[in-house]
Coordinates of N, CA and C and ligand atoms in Angstrom, one line a residue:
M299 N -62.3 8.3 -2.6 CA -61.0 8.5 -2.0 C -60.9 9.8 -1.3
G300 N -60.1 9.9 -0.3 CA -59.9 11.1 0.4 C -60.9 11.3 1.6
T301 N -61.9 10.4 1.6 CA -62.8 10.5 2.8 C -62.4 9.5 3.9
A302 N -62.9 9.7 5.0 CA -62.6 8.8 6.1 C -63.0 7.4 5.8
M303 N -62.3 6.4 6.4 CA -62.7 5.0 6.2 C -64.0 4.7 6.9
N304 N -64.8 3.9 6.2 CA -66.1 3.4 6.8 C -65.7 2.4 7.8
F305 N -66.6 2.2 8.8 CA -66.5 1.1 9.8 C -66.4 -0.3 9.1
I306 N -67.3 -0.5 8.1 CA -67.1 -1.7 7.3 C -66.9 -1.2 5.9
E307 N -65.8 -1.6 5.3 CA -65.4 -1.2 4.0 C -65.4 -2.4 3.1
I308 N -66.2 -2.4 2.1 CA -66.2 -3.5 1.1 C -65.2 -3.2 0.0
T309 N -64.2 -4.0 -0.1 CA -63.2 -3.8 -1.1 C -63.3 -4.9 -2.2
R310 N -62.5 -4.9 -3.2 CA -62.6 -5.9 -4.2 C -62.4 -7.3 -3.6
N311 N -61.6 -7.4 -2.5 CA -61.4 -8.7 -1.9 C -62.7 -9.3 -1.3
E312 N -63.7 -8.4 -1.0 CA -64.9 -8.9 -0.4 C -66.0 -9.3 -1.5
L313 N -65.7 -9.0 -2.7 CA -66.7 -9.3 -3.8 C -66.8 -10.8 -4.1
I314 N -68.0 -11.3 -4.2 CA -68.3 -12.7 -4.4 C -68.3 -13.0 -5.9
G315 N -68.8 -12.0 -6.7 CA -68.9 -12.1 -8.1 C -70.3 -12.4 -8.6
V316 N -71.2 -12.5 -7.7 CA -72.7 -12.6 -8.0 C -73.3 -11.3 -7.6
S317 N -73.7 -10.5 -8.6 CA -74.0 -9.1 -8.4 C -75.0 -8.8 -7.3
L318 N -76.1 -9.6 -7.3 CA -77.2 -9.4 -6.3 C -76.6 -9.6 -4.9
I319 N -75.8 -10.6 -4.7 CA -75.2 -10.9 -3.4 C -74.3 -9.8 -3.0
D320 N -73.4 -9.3 -3.9 CA -72.5 -8.2 -3.6 C -73.3 -6.9 -3.3
E321 N -74.4 -6.7 -4.0 CA -75.2 -5.5 -3.7 C -75.8 -5.6 -2.3
Q322 N -76.3 -6.8 -1.9 CA -76.9 -7.0 -0.6 C -75.8 -6.8 0.5
H323 N -74.6 -7.4 0.3 CA -73.6 -7.2 1.3 C -73.3 -5.7 1.5
Q324 N -73.3 -5.0 0.4 CA -73.0 -3.5 0.4 C -74.1 -2.8 1.3
S325 N -75.3 -3.2 1.0 CA -76.5 -2.6 1.8 C -76.3 -2.9 3.3
M326 N -75.9 -4.1 3.6 CA -75.7 -4.5 5.0 C -74.6 -3.6 5.6
A327 N -73.5 -3.4 4.9 CA -72.4 -2.6 5.3 C -72.8 -1.2 5.6
V328 N -73.6 -0.6 4.6 CA -74.1 0.8 4.7 C -74.9 0.9 6.0
L329 N -75.7 0.0 6.4 CA -76.5 0.1 7.6 C -75.7 0.0 8.8
V330 N -74.7 -0.9 8.9 CA -73.9 -1.0 10.0 C -73.0 0.3 10.2
N331 N -72.6 0.8 9.1 CA -71.9 2.1 9.1 C -72.7 3.2 9.6
K332 N -74.0 3.2 9.3 CA -74.9 4.2 9.8 C -75.0 4.1 11.3
L333 N -75.2 2.9 11.8 CA -75.2 2.6 13.2 C -74.0 3.1 13.9
Y334 N -72.8 2.8 13.3 CA -71.6 3.2 13.8 C -71.5 4.7 14.0
D335 N -71.9 5.4 12.9 CA -71.9 6.9 12.9 C -72.8 7.5 14.0
K336 N -73.9 6.7 14.4 CA -74.8 7.2 15.4 C -74.6 6.6 16.7
L337 N -73.5 6.0 17.0 CA -73.2 5.3 18.2 C -73.5 6.2 19.5
N338 N -73.1 7.5 19.4 CA -73.3 8.4 20.5 C -74.6 9.1 20.5
S339 N -75.5 8.8 19.6 CA -76.7 9.6 19.5 C -77.7 9.2 20.6
T340 N -78.4 10.2 21.0 CA -79.5 9.9 22.1 C -80.8 9.6 21.4
D341 N -80.8 9.6 20.1 CA -82.1 9.4 19.4 C -82.3 7.9 19.3
K342 N -82.9 7.3 20.3 CA -83.2 5.9 20.3 C -84.0 5.4 19.2
K343 N -85.0 6.2 18.8 CA -86.0 5.8 17.8 C -85.2 5.6 16.4
M344 N -84.3 6.5 16.2 CA -83.5 6.4 14.9 C -82.6 5.2 14.9
I345 N -82.0 4.9 16.0 CA -81.1 3.7 16.1 C -82.0 2.5 16.0
Q346 N -83.1 2.5 16.6 CA -84.1 1.3 16.5 C -84.5 1.1 15.0
N347 N -84.8 2.2 14.3 CA -85.1 2.1 12.9 C -84.0 1.5 12.1
Y348 N -82.8 1.9 12.4 CA -81.6 1.3 11.6 C -81.5 -0.2 12.0
L349 N -81.8 -0.5 13.2 CA -81.7 -2.0 13.6 C -82.8 -2.8 12.9
F350 N -84.0 -2.2 12.8 CA -85.1 -2.9 12.1 C -84.8 -3.0 10.6
K351 N -84.2 -2.0 10.1 CA -83.9 -2.0 8.7 C -82.8 -3.0 8.4
L352 N -81.8 -3.1 9.3 CA -80.7 -4.1 9.2 C -81.3 -5.5 9.2
L353 N -82.2 -5.7 10.2 CA -82.8 -7.1 10.3 C -83.5 -7.5 9.0
E354 N -84.2 -6.5 8.4 CA -84.9 -6.7 7.2 C -84.0 -7.1 6.0
V355 N -82.9 -6.2 5.9 CA -81.9 -6.4 4.8 C -81.2 -7.8 5.0
V356 N -80.9 -8.1 6.2 CA -80.2 -9.4 6.5 C -81.1 -10.6 6.2
E357 N -82.4 -10.4 6.6 CA -83.3 -11.5 6.3 C -83.5 -11.8 4.8
V358 N -83.7 -10.7 4.1 CA -83.8 -10.8 2.6 C -82.5 -11.4 2.0
H359 N -81.4 -11.0 2.5 CA -80.1 -11.4 1.9 C -79.9 -12.9 2.2
F360 N -80.2 -13.3 3.4 CA -80.0 -14.8 3.8 C -81.0 -15.6 2.9
E361 N -82.2 -15.2 2.7 CA -83.1 -15.9 1.9 C -82.6 -16.0 0.5
T362 N -82.0 -14.9 0.0 CA -81.5 -15.0 -1.4 C -80.4 -16.0 -1.5
E363 N -79.4 -16.0 -0.6 CA -78.3 -17.0 -0.6 C -78.9 -18.4 -0.5
E364 N -79.8 -18.6 0.5 CA -80.3 -19.9 0.8 C -81.1 -20.5 -0.4
N365 N -81.9 -19.6 -1.1 CA -82.7 -20.0 -2.3 C -81.7 -20.5 -3.4
L366 N -80.7 -19.7 -3.6 CA -79.7 -20.1 -4.6 C -79.0 -21.4 -4.2
M367 N -78.7 -21.6 -2.9 CA -78.0 -22.8 -2.5 C -78.9 -24.0 -2.8
R368 N -80.2 -23.8 -2.5 CA -81.1 -24.9 -2.7 C -81.3 -25.2 -4.2
S369 N -81.5 -24.2 -5.0 CA -81.8 -24.4 -6.4 C -80.6 -25.0 -7.1
T370 N -79.4 -24.7 -6.6 CA -78.2 -25.3 -7.3 C -77.7 -26.5 -6.6
K371 N -78.4 -26.9 -5.5 CA -78.0 -28.1 -4.7 C -76.6 -28.0 -4.1
F372 N -76.3 -26.8 -3.6 CA -75.0 -26.6 -3.0 C -74.8 -27.6 -1.8
P373 N -73.7 -28.3 -1.8 CA -73.5 -29.3 -0.8 C -73.3 -28.8 0.7
G374 N -72.9 -27.5 0.8 CA -72.7 -27.0 2.2 C -73.9 -26.2 2.7
Y375 N -75.0 -26.5 2.1 CA -76.2 -25.7 2.5 C -76.5 -25.7 4.0
I376 N -76.6 -26.9 4.6 CA -77.0 -27.0 6.0 C -76.2 -26.2 7.0
S377 N -74.9 -26.3 6.9 CA -74.0 -25.6 7.8 C -74.0 -24.1 7.5
H378 N -74.1 -23.7 6.3 CA -74.2 -22.3 5.9 C -75.5 -21.7 6.5
K379 N -76.6 -22.4 6.3 CA -77.9 -21.9 6.8 C -77.8 -21.7 8.3
L380 N -77.2 -22.7 9.0 CA -77.1 -22.6 10.4 C -76.3 -21.4 10.9
E381 N -75.3 -21.0 10.1 CA -74.6 -19.8 10.5 C -75.5 -18.5 10.3
H382 N -76.3 -18.6 9.2 CA -77.2 -17.5 9.0 C -78.2 -17.4 10.2
D383 N -78.8 -18.6 10.5 CA -79.8 -18.6 11.6 C -79.3 -18.1 12.9
R384 N -78.1 -18.5 13.3 CA -77.5 -18.1 14.5 C -77.3 -16.5 14.6
F385 N -76.8 -16.0 13.4 CA -76.5 -14.6 13.4 C -77.8 -13.8 13.4
Y386 N -78.8 -14.3 12.6 CA -80.1 -13.5 12.6 C -80.7 -13.5 14.0
K387 N -80.7 -14.6 14.6 CA -81.3 -14.7 16.0 C -80.5 -13.7 17.0
Q388 N -79.2 -13.6 16.8 CA -78.4 -12.7 17.6 C -78.8 -11.3 17.4
I389 N -79.0 -10.8 16.1 CA -79.4 -9.4 15.9 C -80.8 -9.2 16.3
L390 N -81.7 -10.2 16.1 CA -83.1 -10.1 16.5 C -83.1 -9.9 18.1
T391 N -82.4 -10.7 18.8 CA -82.4 -10.6 20.3 C -81.9 -9.2 20.7
S392 N -80.8 -8.7 20.1 CA -80.2 -7.4 20.4 C -81.2 -6.3 20.1
T393 N -81.9 -6.4 19.0 CA -82.8 -5.4 18.6 C -84.0 -5.4 19.6
D394 N -84.4 -6.5 19.9 CA -85.6 -6.7 20.8 C -85.2 -6.1 22.2
R395 N -84.0 -6.4 22.7 CA -83.6 -5.9 24.0 C -83.3 -4.4 23.9
F396 N -82.8 -4.0 22.8 CA -82.6 -2.5 22.7 C -84.0 -1.8 22.7
S397 N -85.0 -2.3 22.0 CA -86.3 -1.7 21.9 C -86.9 -1.7 23.3
K398 N -86.6 -2.7 24.1 CA -87.2 -2.7 25.5 C -86.4 -1.9 26.5
G399 N -85.3 -1.3 26.0 CA -84.5 -0.6 27.0 C -83.6 -1.4 27.8
L400 N -83.4 -2.7 27.5 CA -82.6 -3.6 28.3 C -81.1 -3.7 27.9
E401 N -80.9 -3.1 26.7 CA -79.5 -3.2 26.1 C -79.2 -2.0 25.3
T402 N -78.0 -1.5 25.3 CA -77.6 -0.5 24.4 C -76.8 -1.1 23.3
I403 N -76.7 -0.4 22.2 CA -75.9 -0.9 21.1 C -74.6 -0.1 21.2
G404 N -73.5 -0.8 21.5 CA -72.2 -0.1 21.6 C -71.2 -0.6 20.6
I405 N -70.0 -0.1 20.7 CA -69.0 -0.5 19.7 C -68.7 -2.0 19.7
E406 N -68.8 -2.6 20.9 CA -68.5 -4.0 21.0 C -69.5 -4.9 20.1
Q407 N -70.7 -4.5 20.2 CA -71.7 -5.2 19.4 C -71.4 -5.0 17.9
L408 N -71.1 -3.8 17.5 CA -70.8 -3.5 16.1 C -69.6 -4.2 15.6
K409 N -68.6 -4.3 16.5 CA -67.4 -5.0 16.2 C -67.7 -6.5 16.0
G410 N -68.6 -7.0 16.8 CA -69.0 -8.4 16.7 C -69.7 -8.7 15.4
I411 N -70.5 -7.7 15.0 CA -71.2 -7.9 13.7 C -70.2 -7.8 12.6
R412 N -69.3 -6.9 12.6 CA -68.3 -6.7 11.6 C -67.4 -8.0 11.5
Q413 N -67.0 -8.5 12.6 CA -66.2 -9.7 12.6 C -66.9 -10.9 12.0
W414 N -68.2 -11.0 12.4 CA -69.0 -12.1 11.8 C -69.1 -11.9 10.3
F415 N -69.4 -10.7 9.9 CA -69.6 -10.4 8.5 C -68.4 -10.8 7.6
F416 N -67.2 -10.3 8.0 CA -66.0 -10.6 7.3 C -65.7 -12.1 7.3
N417 N -65.8 -12.7 8.5 CA -65.5 -14.1 8.7 C -66.4 -15.0 7.8
H418 N -67.7 -14.7 7.9 CA -68.7 -15.5 7.2 C -68.5 -15.3 5.7
L419 N -68.2 -14.1 5.3 CA -68.0 -13.8 3.9 C -66.8 -14.6 3.3
E420 N -65.7 -14.5 4.1 CA -64.5 -15.1 3.6 C -64.6 -16.7 3.6
L421 N -65.2 -17.2 4.7 CA -65.2 -18.7 4.8 C -66.4 -19.4 4.2
S422 N -67.5 -18.7 4.1 CA -68.8 -19.4 3.7 C -69.3 -18.8 2.4
D423 N -69.5 -17.4 2.3 CA -70.1 -16.9 1.1 C -69.2 -17.0 -0.1
K424 N -67.9 -16.9 0.1 CA -67.0 -17.1 -1.1 C -67.1 -18.5 -1.7
K425 N -67.3 -19.5 -0.8 CA -67.4 -20.9 -1.2 C -68.7 -21.1 -2.1
C426 N -69.8 -20.6 -1.5 CA -71.1 -20.8 -2.3 C -71.1 -19.9 -3.5
G427 N -70.5 -18.7 -3.4 CA -70.4 -17.8 -4.5 C -69.7 -18.5 -5.7
K428 N -68.6 -19.1 -5.4 CA -67.8 -19.8 -6.5 C -68.6 -20.9 -7.1
Y429 N -69.3 -21.6 -6.3 CA -70.2 -22.7 -6.7 C -71.3 -22.1 -7.6
F430 N -71.9 -21.0 -7.2 CA -73.0 -20.4 -8.0 C -72.5 -20.0 -9.4
I431 N -71.3 -19.4 -9.4 CA -70.7 -19.0 -10.7 C -70.5 -20.2 -11.6
E432 N -70.0 -21.2 -11.0 CA -69.7 -22.5 -11.8 C -71.0 -23.1 -12.3
N433 N -72.1 -22.7 -11.6 CA -73.4 -23.2 -12.0 C -74.2 -22.2 -12.8
G434 N -73.5 -21.2 -13.4 CA -74.1 -20.3 -14.3 C -74.8 -19.1 -13.8
I435 N -74.6 -18.9 -12.5 CA -75.3 -17.7 -11.8 C -74.3 -16.6 -11.7
S436 N -74.7 -15.4 -12.1 CA -73.8 -14.3 -12.0 C -74.5 -13.1 -11.4
Ligands
FE2_893 FE1 -74.0 -16.4 3.8
FE2_894 FE1 -73.8 -13.2 2.5

């Protein structure tokens, strides 16, 4: 309390109730917040490293959710995975273009990531999270 708001703030409303998933969402938020803090930096290498790290964290997180969806036979698996695949590809493309000097990472991209994150969390992750908990995963 008393500090400035983060770009992505995870509150109780964003918690799924499965601790590993909640921790991974927090790690994603931390990295996007770091990118936000460095938006005006000229240190391309550092921004690139944050982007690579974000890709890695996102990939591991999506795998975690998808593995749980498969092992519990979650009925919405296919459409949920499709949302993951699209988003991953989008960050991969941006990172690649940034690395080649073809694209800068600006506030619009970060707002897009934030919007996807909250939207996906609210509409998709909460659904499978509820299902995981009903199936004994916490
Ligand atoms: Fe998800
Ligand atoms: Fe998620």
